[in-house]
GROMACS .gro file of C-alpha atoms in nm:
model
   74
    1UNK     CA    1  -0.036  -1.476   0.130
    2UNK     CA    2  -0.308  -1.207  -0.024
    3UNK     CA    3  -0.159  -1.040  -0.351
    4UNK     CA    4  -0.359  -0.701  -0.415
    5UNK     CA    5  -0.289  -0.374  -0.554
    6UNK     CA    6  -0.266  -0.041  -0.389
    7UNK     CA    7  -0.521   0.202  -0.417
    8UNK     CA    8  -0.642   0.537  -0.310
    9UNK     CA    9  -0.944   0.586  -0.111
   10UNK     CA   10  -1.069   0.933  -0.125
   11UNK     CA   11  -1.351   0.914   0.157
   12UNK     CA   12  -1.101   0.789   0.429
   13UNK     CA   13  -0.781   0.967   0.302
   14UNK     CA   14  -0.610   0.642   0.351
   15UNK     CA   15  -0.474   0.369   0.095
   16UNK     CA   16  -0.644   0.062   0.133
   17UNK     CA   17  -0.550  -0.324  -0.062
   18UNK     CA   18  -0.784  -0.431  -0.311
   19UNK     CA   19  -0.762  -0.801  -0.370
   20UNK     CA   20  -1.037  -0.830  -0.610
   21UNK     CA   21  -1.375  -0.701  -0.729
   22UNK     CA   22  -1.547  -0.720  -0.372
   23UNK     CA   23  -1.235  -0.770  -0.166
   24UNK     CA   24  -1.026  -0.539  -0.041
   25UNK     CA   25  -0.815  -0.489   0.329
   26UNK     CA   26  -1.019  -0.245   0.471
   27UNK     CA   27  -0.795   0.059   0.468
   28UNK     CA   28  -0.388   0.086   0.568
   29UNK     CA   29  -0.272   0.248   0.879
   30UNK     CA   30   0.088   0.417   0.941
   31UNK     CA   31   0.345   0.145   1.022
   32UNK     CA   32   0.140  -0.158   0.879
   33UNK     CA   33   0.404  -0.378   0.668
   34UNK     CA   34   0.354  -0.553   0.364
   35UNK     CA   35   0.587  -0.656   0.056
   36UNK     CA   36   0.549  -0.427  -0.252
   37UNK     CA   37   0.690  -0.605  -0.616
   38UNK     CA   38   0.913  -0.340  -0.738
   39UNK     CA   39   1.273  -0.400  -0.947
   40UNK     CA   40   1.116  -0.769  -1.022
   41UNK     CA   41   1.131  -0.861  -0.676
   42UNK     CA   42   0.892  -0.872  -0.380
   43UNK     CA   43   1.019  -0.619  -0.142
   44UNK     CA   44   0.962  -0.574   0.229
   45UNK     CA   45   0.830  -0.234   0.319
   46UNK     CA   46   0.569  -0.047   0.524
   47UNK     CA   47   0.302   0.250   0.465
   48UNK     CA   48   0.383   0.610   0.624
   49UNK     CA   49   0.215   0.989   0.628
   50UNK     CA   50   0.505   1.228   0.563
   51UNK     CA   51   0.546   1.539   0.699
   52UNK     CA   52   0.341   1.743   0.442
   53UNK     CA   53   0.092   1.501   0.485
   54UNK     CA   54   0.180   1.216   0.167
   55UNK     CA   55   0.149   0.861   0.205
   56UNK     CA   56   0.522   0.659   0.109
   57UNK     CA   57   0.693   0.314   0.134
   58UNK     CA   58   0.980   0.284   0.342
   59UNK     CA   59   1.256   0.193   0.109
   60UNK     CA   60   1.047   0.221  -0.217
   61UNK     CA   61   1.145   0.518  -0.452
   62UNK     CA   62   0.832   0.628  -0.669
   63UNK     CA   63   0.575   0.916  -0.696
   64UNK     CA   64   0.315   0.722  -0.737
   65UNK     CA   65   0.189   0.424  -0.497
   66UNK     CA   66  -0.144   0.374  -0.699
   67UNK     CA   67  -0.198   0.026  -0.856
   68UNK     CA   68   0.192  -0.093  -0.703
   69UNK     CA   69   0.172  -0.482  -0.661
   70UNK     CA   70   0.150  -0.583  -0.288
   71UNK     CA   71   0.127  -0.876  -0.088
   72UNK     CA   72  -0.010  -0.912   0.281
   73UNK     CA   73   0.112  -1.216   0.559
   74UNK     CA   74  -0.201  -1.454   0.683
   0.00000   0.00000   0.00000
């Protein structure tokens, strides 16, 4: 298991993992899955474009997805 942070990329208009200096996921599509640490727990959740056009977690209440702690399967 990858453990990353979220962050926003402003060229593709997509959130993309970045697991360290160099490394990063390569840009998150809707429906892709992924645990997100929030309440002191890792937390099952996936990535989705809202009607108004905003990027949320299923299941995860916040404003603000930048820098969340997230961890990718294989």
């Amino acid at each position: 298991m990858k453990q990353g942070a979220l962050i926003y990329d402003r060229e593709t208009e997509r959130y993309d993992i970045r697991f360290g200096l160099n490394d990063y996921h390569g840009g998150l599509h809707c429906g892709e899955c992924f645990d997100v640490f929030a309440g002191g727990k890792w937390k099952p959740t996936r990535i989705e474009m809202g009607v108004q056009q905003n990027w949320y977690l299923v299941n995860v209440k916040t404003d603000n997805l930048e820098g969340l702690r997230v961890r990718r399967h294989g």
